[in-house]
Amino acid sequence: MPAIVVIGAQWGDEGKGKIVDHLAERAALVVRFQGGNNAGHTVMIGDTVLKLHQVPSGITRPNVAAVMGHGMVINPPALVEELEMLESHGVVTDNLHISANAHVVMPYHLALDALEEQRRGPLALGTTKRGIGPAYTDKVARRGLRMQDLVEVDRFRRRTAEALERVNLELTRIYGAEPMCADDIVEQYAPAARRLAPLVTDTSLLIHEALGRDENVLLEGAQATMLDIDVGTYPFVTSSSPSAGGACLGAGISPLHVREVIGVVKAYTSRVGSGPFPTELHDAVGDWIIERGHEYGTSTGRRRRCGWIDLVSLRYAARINGLTGIALTRLDILSGLNELKLCVRYRLPDGTETCEYPLDTNVLAQTEAVYESLPGFEEDISGARSFAELPENAQAYCQRVAELLGVPLALISVGAERNDLVALRWPM
Ligand code: GDP
Ligand code: IMO
Ligand code: MG
């Protein structure tokens, strides 16, 4: 019963797509269990760069079934566009299965996301404006539309008209925006509904059957632990549960099936959008990392905020997720720095120091990072395929990260391409 959870341990964009693509080589099923097209997961095969938003990263492997679980919120026209993009690159998409219980991101969710961000003004969260928050709001309020509603045209028309009775009050009275029309929405979504209908099924049962055959099932997280609605830096979070606990619920399996939880950890830290970030760099080193690492969003193109690795928040993530292994990514980007800093403690506003992640938002906003320093490395490490092939200083850095987290290294990624990887152990 081997399910392996792969999740982001920081604030997203750690390189989850690349790690899932690698592990999928030994999997039968890859499941996305939350989020929607706020995610941007990059898989690079040779010169081909695939940017996946809703489709699980396992889709590139012909023998792997890709599953979109009921914890997701799905934008149907965007999904069809993504499938067409994949097909144009020769990727076979027949093996995609979509949960009948996944929620649908409606056009009014996109509008409400943008309007609410605008209303917040300087307090904006910096969302991806993909309608994610409003779609999950409707889910929790028990008024959302699901994939099973989308694929039956009369039901979809009726449920959309019912939803608009409330949504149009919100659009016009709260935001002063134009109301929406059910017929327009049905017309806009009908081609995608027809295209996706044959893929809609009971995905929890599919996963259960694969586990019953003792096949490897990968659960691919989007976003990351620190963006989790419950355990992240609320309110500067997404509206789903990207941490390991969310994987079982969003896929529909028992926690007893999970054998490993791999935390994908960028060798430094990046964050898109607003919210606390104790190790953020506002200096030349920060600019250097952003430019060398091309740290611009996969989904929205926004410049990512960057800083040193933060072992305090990572220890918190290791605890919350029960990490059994680390996939350390983008180590190659740090090559060329004289000194590598690791945040090992936080200095709180009252002057005391702590290794534990503070939950109080006001305290967190005023927290200063306390660093330990290691010598950097100069070499191009993208050709390394074993730990011994890494420069000594790079080895020491990786080992120190693992030691401070108390979690062993499983993988070290040294470049964007599929094979640019040091695999220390297979979690399956
Ligand atoms: P995700 O959202 O966690 O899947 O990560 P993204 O795809 O948004 O961002 C990670 C970026 O880093 C993508 O452009 C990847 O192609 C790239 N990438 C992944 N691993 C490595 C690595 O080890 N080194 C380098 N240089 N790039 C990497
Ligand atoms: P992947 O899967 C990085 C951030 C947004 C914003 C907050 C809420 O590629 O790692 P939302 O649109 O979800 O309501 O935005 O979450 N965010 C991400 N940041 N990577 C992501 O996905 C993200 N998905 C959402 O920038 O701060
Ligand atoms: Mg991303």
Short mmCIF file of C-alpha atoms and ligand atoms in Angstrom, two decimals:
data_model
loop_
_atom_site.label_atom_id
_atom_site.label_comp_id
_atom_site.label_asym_id
_atom_site.label_seq_id
_atom_site.Cartn_x
_atom_site.Cartn_y
_atom_site.Cartn_z
CA MET A 1 0.00 0.00 0.00
CA PRO A 2 2.67 2.50 -0.98
CA ALA A 3 1.48 6.06 -1.41
CA ILE A 4 4.24 8.64 -1.55
CA VAL A 5 3.37 12.26 -0.87
CA VAL A 6 5.48 14.98 -2.51
CA ILE A 7 4.86 18.46 -1.15
CA GLY A 8 6.42 21.91 -1.20
CA ALA A 9 8.04 22.70 2.14
CA GLN A 10 8.39 26.49 1.67
CA TRP A 11 6.21 29.04 -0.18
CA GLY A 12 5.91 27.26 -3.53
CA ASP A 13 7.95 26.92 -6.72
CA GLU A 14 10.46 24.64 -5.05
CA GLY A 15 10.65 22.45 -8.17
CA LYS A 16 7.89 19.97 -7.30
CA GLY A 17 7.11 19.33 -10.99
CA LYS A 18 10.67 18.22 -11.68
CA ILE A 19 10.82 15.94 -8.62
CA VAL A 20 7.40 14.37 -9.34
CA ASP A 21 8.41 13.78 -12.97
CA HIS A 22 11.51 11.94 -11.75
CA LEU A 23 9.70 9.80 -9.17
CA ALA A 24 6.88 9.06 -11.64
CA GLU A 25 9.30 6.78 -13.47
CA ARG A 26 8.43 4.17 -10.83
CA ALA A 27 4.78 5.07 -10.26
CA ALA A 28 1.51 3.77 -11.69
CA LEU A 29 -0.54 6.82 -10.72
CA VAL A 30 0.23 10.48 -10.07
CA VAL A 31 -2.50 12.40 -8.27
CA ARG A 32 -2.95 16.15 -7.79
CA PHE A 33 -4.96 16.51 -4.58
CA GLN A 34 -5.59 20.24 -4.15
CA GLY A 35 -5.31 23.65 -5.77
CA GLY A 36 -6.03 24.55 -9.35
CA ASN A 37 -4.32 26.55 -12.05
CA ASN A 38 -2.71 28.82 -9.48
CA ALA A 39 0.04 26.18 -9.68
CA GLY A 40 2.80 26.26 -12.26
CA HIS A 41 4.88 23.09 -12.28
CA THR A 42 7.72 22.90 -14.76
CA VAL A 43 8.99 19.69 -16.30
CA MET A 44 11.94 19.94 -18.70
CA ILE A 45 12.64 17.02 -21.01
CA GLY A 46 15.58 17.74 -23.27
CA ASP A 47 14.86 21.18 -24.71
CA THR A 48 11.11 20.87 -24.22
CA VAL A 49 9.77 22.90 -21.31
CA LEU A 50 6.28 21.90 -20.15
CA LYS A 51 4.48 24.24 -17.77
CA LEU A 52 1.74 22.31 -16.04
CA HIS A 53 -0.99 24.10 -14.14
CA GLN A 54 -3.74 21.60 -13.42
CA VAL A 55 -2.60 18.35 -15.01
CA PRO A 56 -0.40 16.19 -12.72
CA SER A 57 3.29 16.15 -13.65
CA GLY A 58 3.18 12.37 -14.22
CA ILE A 59 1.32 12.95 -17.51
CA THR A 60 4.63 12.97 -19.41
CA ARG A 61 5.18 9.29 -18.62
CA PRO A 62 3.11 7.14 -21.01
CA ASN A 63 2.69 4.31 -18.48
CA VAL A 64 1.46 6.55 -15.70
CA ALA A 65 -2.19 7.41 -15.10
CA ALA A 66 -2.70 11.06 -14.15
CA VAL A 67 -5.46 11.79 -11.68
CA MET A 68 -7.06 15.08 -10.69
CA GLY A 69 -8.50 14.40 -7.26
CA HIS A 70 -11.65 15.76 -5.62
CA GLY A 71 -9.63 18.22 -3.52
CA MET A 72 -8.90 20.27 -6.63
CA VAL A 73 -10.76 23.23 -8.09
CA ILE A 74 -10.75 22.91 -11.86
CA ASN A 75 -10.98 25.58 -14.52
CA PRO A 76 -12.40 23.57 -17.46
CA PRO A 77 -11.49 25.81 -20.45
CA ALA A 78 -7.97 26.32 -19.02
CA LEU A 79 -7.64 22.55 -18.58
CA VAL A 80 -8.59 21.92 -22.22
CA GLU A 81 -6.03 24.52 -23.29
CA GLU A 82 -3.41 22.75 -21.19
CA LEU A 83 -4.27 19.38 -22.74
CA GLU A 84 -3.94 20.91 -26.21
CA MET A 85 -0.56 22.37 -25.25
CA LEU A 86 0.59 18.95 -24.05
CA GLU A 87 -0.69 17.21 -27.18
CA SER A 88 1.14 19.76 -29.35
CA HIS A 89 4.34 18.54 -27.64
CA GLY A 90 3.46 14.92 -28.39
CA VAL A 91 2.38 14.10 -24.83
CA VAL A 92 -0.40 11.48 -24.74
CA THR A 93 -3.25 12.74 -22.55
CA ASP A 94 -5.64 9.77 -22.79
CA ASN A 95 -4.64 8.55 -19.38
CA LEU A 96 -6.11 11.48 -17.46
CA HIS A 97 -8.90 10.93 -14.93
CA ILE A 98 -10.85 13.71 -13.24
CA SER A 99 -12.83 13.37 -10.04
CA ALA A 100 -16.58 13.85 -10.40
CA ASN A 101 -16.43 15.62 -7.03
CA ALA A 102 -13.72 18.17 -7.90
CA HIS A 103 -15.13 21.68 -7.83
CA VAL A 104 -15.44 23.90 -10.88
CA VAL A 105 -13.83 27.33 -11.03
CA MET A 106 -16.55 29.50 -12.55
CA PRO A 107 -16.07 32.77 -14.47
CA TYR A 108 -17.52 34.67 -11.50
CA HIS A 109 -14.81 33.20 -9.24
CA LEU A 110 -12.17 34.84 -11.43
CA ALA A 111 -14.07 38.13 -11.34
CA LEU A 112 -14.56 37.99 -7.55
CA ASP A 113 -10.88 37.14 -6.94
CA ALA A 114 -9.76 40.20 -8.93
CA LEU A 115 -12.43 42.51 -7.43
CA GLU A 116 -11.62 41.48 -3.87
CA GLU A 117 -7.88 41.98 -4.42
CA GLN A 118 -8.63 45.44 -5.82
CA ARG A 119 -10.87 46.23 -2.85
CA ARG A 120 -8.14 45.23 -0.41
CA GLY A 121 -5.80 47.82 -1.97
CA PRO A 122 -2.50 47.95 -0.07
CA LEU A 123 -3.60 44.93 1.98
CA ALA A 124 -3.96 42.75 -1.14
CA LEU A 125 -2.78 39.16 -0.73
CA GLY A 126 -1.17 39.07 -4.16
CA THR A 127 -3.24 36.10 -5.35
CA THR A 128 -2.75 34.56 -8.76
CA LYS A 129 -6.26 35.86 -9.67
CA ARG A 130 -7.23 32.39 -10.87
CA GLY A 131 -10.43 32.39 -8.79
CA ILE A 132 -9.04 29.90 -6.30
CA GLY A 133 -10.15 31.60 -3.06
CA PRO A 134 -13.75 32.24 -4.23
CA ALA A 135 -14.05 28.67 -5.63
CA TYR A 136 -13.00 27.13 -2.31
CA THR A 137 -15.24 29.61 -0.47
CA ASP A 138 -18.24 28.27 -2.41
CA LYS A 139 -17.12 24.70 -1.74
CA VAL A 140 -16.98 25.26 2.02
CA ALA A 141 -20.25 27.23 1.93
CA ARG A 142 -21.81 24.14 0.28
CA ARG A 143 -22.96 25.96 -2.83
CA GLY A 144 -20.20 25.10 -5.32
CA LEU A 145 -20.61 23.38 -8.68
CA ARG A 146 -18.69 20.16 -9.22
CA MET A 147 -17.42 18.35 -12.31
CA GLN A 148 -20.47 16.07 -12.15
CA ASP A 149 -22.65 19.20 -12.51
CA LEU A 150 -20.56 20.54 -15.40
CA VAL A 151 -20.85 17.52 -17.63
CA GLU A 152 -24.68 17.44 -17.66
CA VAL A 153 -25.73 20.49 -19.60
CA ASP A 154 -29.25 21.00 -18.18
CA ARG A 155 -28.05 20.49 -14.63
CA PHE A 156 -25.15 22.88 -15.23
CA ARG A 157 -27.49 25.56 -16.60
CA ARG A 158 -29.86 25.19 -13.63
CA ARG A 159 -27.10 25.17 -10.99
CA THR A 160 -25.38 28.16 -12.64
CA ALA A 161 -28.62 30.16 -12.70
CA GLU A 162 -29.21 29.29 -9.02
CA ALA A 163 -25.68 30.34 -8.09
CA LEU A 164 -25.98 33.63 -9.99
CA GLU A 165 -29.00 34.68 -7.92
CA ARG A 166 -26.59 35.21 -5.02
CA VAL A 167 -23.38 35.95 -6.96
CA ASN A 168 -24.98 38.78 -8.95
CA LEU A 169 -26.00 40.51 -5.72
CA GLU A 170 -22.40 40.26 -4.57
CA LEU A 171 -21.01 41.49 -7.91
CA THR A 172 -23.36 44.45 -8.23
CA ARG A 173 -24.05 45.51 -4.63
CA ILE A 174 -20.67 44.93 -2.99
CA TYR A 175 -18.31 45.56 -5.86
CA GLY A 176 -20.40 47.73 -8.21
CA ALA A 177 -19.58 45.35 -11.06
CA GLU A 178 -21.73 44.07 -13.92
CA PRO A 179 -23.96 41.03 -13.28
CA MET A 180 -23.30 37.79 -15.15
CA CYS A 181 -25.65 35.72 -17.29
CA ALA A 182 -26.10 31.94 -16.97
CA ASP A 183 -26.48 31.40 -20.72
CA ASP A 184 -23.16 33.13 -21.40
CA ILE A 185 -21.40 30.94 -18.84
CA VAL A 186 -22.97 27.75 -20.19
CA GLU A 187 -21.93 28.72 -23.72
CA GLN A 188 -18.40 29.56 -22.55
CA TYR A 189 -17.96 26.23 -20.70
CA ALA A 190 -19.88 23.88 -23.03
CA PRO A 191 -16.97 22.90 -25.34
CA ALA A 192 -14.75 22.07 -22.35
CA ALA A 193 -17.59 20.16 -20.68
CA ARG A 194 -17.99 17.99 -23.79
CA ARG A 195 -14.24 17.41 -24.09
CA LEU A 196 -13.76 16.53 -20.41
CA ALA A 197 -16.95 14.51 -19.80
CA PRO A 198 -15.43 11.10 -20.74
CA LEU A 199 -12.60 11.67 -18.24
CA VAL A 200 -14.83 12.35 -15.24
CA THR A 201 -15.00 9.41 -12.87
CA ASP A 202 -14.63 8.12 -9.29
CA THR A 203 -10.91 8.77 -8.89
CA SER A 204 -10.79 7.74 -5.23
CA LEU A 205 -11.81 4.24 -6.34
CA LEU A 206 -9.11 4.21 -9.07
CA ILE A 207 -6.46 5.11 -6.51
CA HIS A 208 -7.77 2.55 -4.05
CA GLU A 209 -7.58 -0.17 -6.71
CA ALA A 210 -4.00 0.78 -7.66
CA LEU A 211 -2.98 0.64 -3.99
CA GLY A 212 -4.70 -2.75 -3.75
CA ARG A 213 -2.46 -4.00 -6.56
CA ASP A 214 0.51 -2.71 -4.54
CA GLU A 215 1.35 -0.14 -7.21
CA ASN A 216 3.16 3.09 -6.38
CA VAL A 217 0.88 6.09 -6.12
CA LEU A 218 2.45 9.55 -6.05
CA LEU A 219 0.46 12.36 -4.49
CA GLU A 220 1.65 15.65 -6.00
CA GLY A 221 1.14 18.75 -3.90
CA ALA A 222 0.76 22.18 -5.43
CA GLN A 223 1.60 25.41 -3.59
CA ALA A 224 3.33 24.57 -0.31
CA THR A 225 3.19 24.08 3.44
CA MET A 226 3.67 27.75 4.29
CA LEU A 227 0.78 28.62 1.92
CA ASP A 228 -1.54 26.09 3.59
CA ILE A 229 -4.86 27.54 4.80
CA ASP A 230 -4.42 25.95 8.25
CA VAL A 231 -0.69 25.77 8.91
CA GLY A 232 0.67 28.51 6.63
CA THR A 233 1.25 32.22 7.11
CA TYR A 234 -2.47 33.08 7.29
CA PRO A 235 -3.99 35.21 5.79
CA PHE A 236 -1.17 35.27 3.19
CA VAL A 237 -1.94 31.73 2.07
CA THR A 238 -3.91 29.89 -0.58
CA SER A 239 -7.36 28.47 0.15
CA SER A 240 -6.51 24.76 0.18
CA SER A 241 -4.45 22.26 2.19
CA PRO A 242 -1.17 21.66 0.33
CA SER A 243 0.54 19.94 3.27
CA ALA A 244 0.77 16.17 3.71
CA GLY A 245 -2.45 15.92 5.73
CA GLY A 246 -4.37 17.41 2.80
CA ALA A 247 -3.08 14.72 0.45
CA CYS A 248 -5.21 11.93 1.93
CA LEU A 249 -8.38 14.00 2.04
CA GLY A 250 -7.92 15.52 -1.40
CA ALA A 251 -7.17 12.16 -3.04
CA GLY A 252 -9.64 10.18 -0.95
CA ILE A 253 -7.33 7.62 0.67
CA SER A 254 -6.54 6.59 4.22
CA PRO A 255 -3.44 8.04 5.94
CA LEU A 256 -2.46 4.42 6.59
CA HIS A 257 -1.47 4.11 2.92
CA VAL A 258 1.18 6.83 3.06
CA ARG A 259 4.65 5.36 3.31
CA GLU A 260 6.81 8.41 2.65
CA VAL A 261 6.46 12.17 2.65
CA ILE A 262 9.06 13.90 0.50
CA GLY A 263 9.47 17.62 1.13
CA VAL A 264 10.71 19.58 -1.85
CA VAL A 265 13.06 22.26 -0.55
CA LYS A 266 14.63 24.96 -2.68
CA ALA A 267 18.29 25.51 -1.72
CA TYR A 268 17.29 29.09 -0.86
CA THR A 269 13.81 30.61 -0.39
CA SER A 270 11.40 32.31 -2.76
CA ARG A 271 7.93 33.69 -2.31
CA VAL A 272 5.45 35.31 -4.72
CA GLY A 273 2.73 37.52 -3.31
CA SER A 274 2.46 39.26 0.05
CA GLY A 275 3.22 38.02 3.56
CA PRO A 276 6.02 37.57 6.09
CA PHE A 277 9.39 36.33 4.85
CA PRO A 278 12.09 36.63 7.55
CA THR A 279 15.08 35.71 5.31
CA GLU A 280 14.08 37.93 2.37
CA LEU A 281 17.06 39.74 0.82
CA HIS A 282 16.69 43.34 -0.32
CA ASP A 283 20.31 43.69 -1.43
CA ALA A 284 22.61 42.88 -4.35
CA VAL A 285 22.85 39.21 -3.33
CA GLY A 286 19.04 38.93 -3.48
CA ASP A 287 18.98 40.55 -6.94
CA TRP A 288 21.80 38.24 -8.03
CA ILE A 289 19.83 35.12 -6.97
CA ILE A 290 16.64 36.37 -8.68
CA GLU A 291 18.42 37.07 -11.96
CA ARG A 292 20.67 33.99 -11.94
CA GLY A 293 17.71 31.82 -10.98
CA HIS A 294 15.26 33.57 -13.38
CA GLU A 295 12.92 33.76 -10.41
CA TYR A 296 9.82 34.90 -12.24
CA GLY A 297 6.49 33.10 -11.72
CA THR A 298 5.59 30.11 -13.93
CA SER A 299 1.89 31.08 -13.87
CA THR A 300 1.83 34.84 -13.54
CA GLY A 301 5.33 35.97 -14.58
CA ARG A 302 5.67 37.97 -11.34
CA ARG A 303 9.18 38.59 -9.92
CA ARG A 304 9.60 36.27 -6.96
CA ARG A 305 10.94 37.59 -3.66
CA CYS A 306 14.12 35.67 -2.75
CA GLY A 307 16.28 35.10 0.33
CA TRP A 308 18.43 32.61 2.20
CA ILE A 309 17.22 29.18 3.24
CA ASP A 310 15.10 29.35 6.40
CA LEU A 311 15.63 26.31 8.60
CA VAL A 312 13.23 27.59 11.26
CA SER A 313 10.21 27.51 8.94
CA LEU A 314 11.55 24.32 7.35
CA ARG A 315 11.79 22.56 10.72
CA TYR A 316 8.18 23.57 11.28
CA ALA A 317 7.30 22.15 7.82
CA ALA A 318 9.22 18.93 8.60
CA ARG A 319 7.19 18.53 11.79
CA ILE A 320 3.78 19.38 10.30
CA ASN A 321 4.28 17.04 7.33
CA GLY A 322 6.28 14.29 9.02
CA LEU A 323 8.89 14.52 6.27
CA THR A 324 10.78 11.29 5.63
CA GLY A 325 13.05 12.70 2.94
CA ILE A 326 14.19 15.96 1.40
CA ALA A 327 14.45 16.73 -2.29
CA LEU A 328 16.82 19.70 -2.32
CA THR A 329 16.47 21.65 -5.57
CA ARG A 330 18.20 24.43 -7.48
CA LEU A 331 21.48 23.92 -5.66
CA ASP A 332 23.25 24.92 -8.91
CA ILE A 333 21.81 28.44 -8.63
CA LEU A 334 23.91 29.08 -5.50
CA SER A 335 27.15 28.35 -7.35
CA GLY A 336 29.25 31.52 -7.51
CA LEU A 337 28.49 32.94 -4.05
CA ASN A 338 31.44 33.26 -1.59
CA GLU A 339 29.29 32.69 1.40
CA LEU A 340 26.08 30.70 1.95
CA LYS A 341 23.87 31.72 4.84
CA LEU A 342 21.42 29.47 6.63
CA CYS A 343 18.83 30.92 8.99
CA VAL A 344 19.01 28.78 12.12
CA ARG A 345 17.06 30.89 14.61
CA TYR A 346 14.69 33.84 14.74
CA ARG A 347 15.28 36.91 16.91
CA LEU A 348 11.87 37.99 18.21
CA PRO A 349 10.83 41.63 18.77
CA ASP A 350 11.54 41.28 22.54
CA GLY A 351 15.17 40.33 21.79
CA THR A 352 14.89 36.64 22.65
CA GLU A 353 15.91 33.98 20.14
CA THR A 354 13.95 30.87 19.17
CA CYS A 355 14.23 27.82 16.92
CA GLU A 356 10.45 27.37 16.88
CA TYR A 357 8.26 28.99 14.25
CA PRO A 358 6.14 31.74 15.87
CA LEU A 359 2.46 31.56 15.02
CA ASP A 360 1.60 35.16 15.89
CA THR A 361 1.44 37.14 12.65
CA ASN A 362 2.56 40.38 14.30
CA VAL A 363 5.56 38.70 15.90
CA LEU A 364 6.45 37.00 12.63
CA ALA A 365 6.34 40.29 10.74
CA GLN A 366 8.96 41.75 13.11
CA THR A 367 11.15 38.66 13.36
CA GLU A 368 14.81 38.88 12.32
CA ALA A 369 16.70 35.92 10.92
CA VAL A 370 19.84 34.76 12.77
CA TYR A 371 22.30 33.12 10.39
CA GLU A 372 25.01 30.53 10.34
CA SER A 373 27.47 30.87 7.49
CA LEU A 374 29.20 28.29 5.30
CA PRO A 375 31.76 28.80 2.52
CA GLY A 376 30.28 28.84 -0.98
CA PHE A 377 31.28 26.97 -4.14
CA GLU A 378 32.21 28.15 -7.61
CA GLU A 379 31.96 25.07 -9.78
CA ASP A 380 29.24 24.28 -12.33
CA ILE A 381 27.52 21.36 -10.63
CA SER A 382 24.84 20.59 -13.22
CA GLY A 383 26.77 17.54 -14.45
CA ALA A 384 26.98 15.91 -11.02
CA ARG A 385 25.13 12.59 -10.80
CA SER A 386 26.47 11.34 -7.47
CA PHE A 387 27.00 13.03 -4.12
CA ALA A 388 30.76 12.49 -4.41
CA GLU A 389 30.80 14.49 -7.66
CA LEU A 390 29.58 17.61 -5.85
CA PRO A 391 32.23 20.08 -4.64
CA GLU A 392 33.08 19.64 -0.96
CA ASN A 393 31.47 22.94 0.02
CA ALA A 394 28.26 22.01 -1.77
CA GLN A 395 28.25 18.64 0.01
CA ALA A 396 28.75 20.39 3.35
CA TYR A 397 25.85 22.74 2.63
CA CYS A 398 23.48 19.86 1.77
CA GLN A 399 24.55 17.88 4.81
CA ARG A 400 24.07 20.86 7.11
CA VAL A 401 20.53 21.41 5.80
CA ALA A 402 19.65 17.75 6.39
CA GLU A 403 21.25 17.81 9.84
CA LEU A 404 19.42 20.95 10.94
CA LEU A 405 16.11 19.50 9.72
CA GLY A 406 16.73 16.05 11.12
CA VAL A 407 15.50 14.61 7.80
CA PRO A 408 17.71 12.67 5.36
CA LEU A 409 18.33 13.81 1.79
CA ALA A 410 16.59 11.69 -0.86
CA LEU A 411 17.38 13.75 -3.97
CA ILE A 412 19.49 16.73 -4.92
CA SER A 413 18.51 18.58 -8.07
CA VAL A 414 21.35 20.35 -9.87
CA GLY A 415 19.66 21.69 -13.00
CA ALA A 416 16.26 22.08 -14.63
CA GLU A 417 16.50 19.16 -17.05
CA ARG A 418 14.95 15.81 -16.10
CA ASN A 419 18.34 14.09 -15.69
CA ASP A 420 20.08 16.88 -13.76
CA LEU A 421 19.75 15.04 -10.50
CA VAL A 422 21.66 13.24 -7.76
CA ALA A 423 19.34 10.43 -6.61
CA LEU A 424 20.47 9.25 -3.19
CA ARG A 425 17.60 6.87 -2.63
CA TRP A 426 14.25 5.93 -4.16
CA PRO A 427 11.39 6.42 -1.72
CA MET A 428 9.60 3.49 -3.41
P1 GDP B 1 7.04 24.02 -8.76
O1 GDP B 1 5.90 24.94 -8.81
O2 GDP B 1 7.42 23.63 -7.38
O3 GDP B 1 6.88 22.80 -9.64
O4 GDP B 1 8.28 24.82 -9.34
P2 GDP B 1 8.29 25.78 -10.66
O5 GDP B 1 8.23 24.94 -11.87
O6 GDP B 1 7.27 26.86 -10.52
O7 GDP B 1 9.67 26.50 -10.50
C1 GDP B 1 10.85 25.79 -10.46
C2 GDP B 1 11.74 26.25 -11.61
O8 GDP B 1 13.04 25.73 -11.40
C3 GDP B 1 11.31 25.72 -12.97
O9 GDP B 1 11.70 26.65 -13.93
C4 GDP B 1 12.12 24.43 -13.11
O10 GDP B 1 12.35 24.08 -14.47
C5 GDP B 1 13.39 24.83 -12.46
N1 GDP B 1 14.17 23.79 -11.74
C6 GDP B 1 13.73 22.73 -11.02
N2 GDP B 1 14.78 22.13 -10.42
C7 GDP B 1 15.89 22.84 -10.76
C8 GDP B 1 17.27 22.76 -10.42
O11 GDP B 1 17.70 21.92 -9.65
N3 GDP B 1 18.10 23.70 -10.96
C9 GDP B 1 17.65 24.68 -11.80
N4 GDP B 1 18.53 25.54 -12.28
N5 GDP B 1 16.37 24.79 -12.13
C10 GDP B 1 15.50 23.89 -11.61
P1 IMO B 2 3.16 26.17 -7.22
O1 IMO B 2 2.32 24.92 -7.16
C1 IMO B 2 3.97 30.08 -5.47
C2 IMO B 2 0.52 32.23 -3.81
C3 IMO B 2 0.10 33.50 -4.49
C4 IMO B 2 -0.45 34.27 -3.29
C5 IMO B 2 -1.13 33.18 -2.47
C6 IMO B 2 -2.63 33.05 -2.70
O2 IMO B 2 3.61 26.52 -8.59
O3 IMO B 2 4.25 26.14 -6.21
P2 IMO B 2 -4.09 32.07 -4.70
O4 IMO B 2 -4.16 32.46 -6.15
O5 IMO B 2 -3.71 30.65 -4.48
O6 IMO B 2 -5.32 32.47 -3.94
O7 IMO B 2 -2.90 32.99 -4.10
O8 IMO B 2 -0.49 31.95 -2.85
N1 IMO B 2 0.60 31.05 -4.70
C7 IMO B 2 1.76 30.50 -5.11
N2 IMO B 2 3.03 30.88 -4.93
N3 IMO B 2 3.69 28.94 -6.15
C8 IMO B 2 2.43 28.54 -6.31
O9 IMO B 2 2.11 27.34 -6.85
C9 IMO B 2 1.38 29.35 -5.83
N4 IMO B 2 0.03 29.26 -5.84
C10 IMO B 2 -0.43 30.29 -5.13
O10 IMO B 2 1.21 34.15 -5.07
O11 IMO B 2 0.60 34.79 -2.52
MG MG B 3 5.40 26.81 -9.55
#
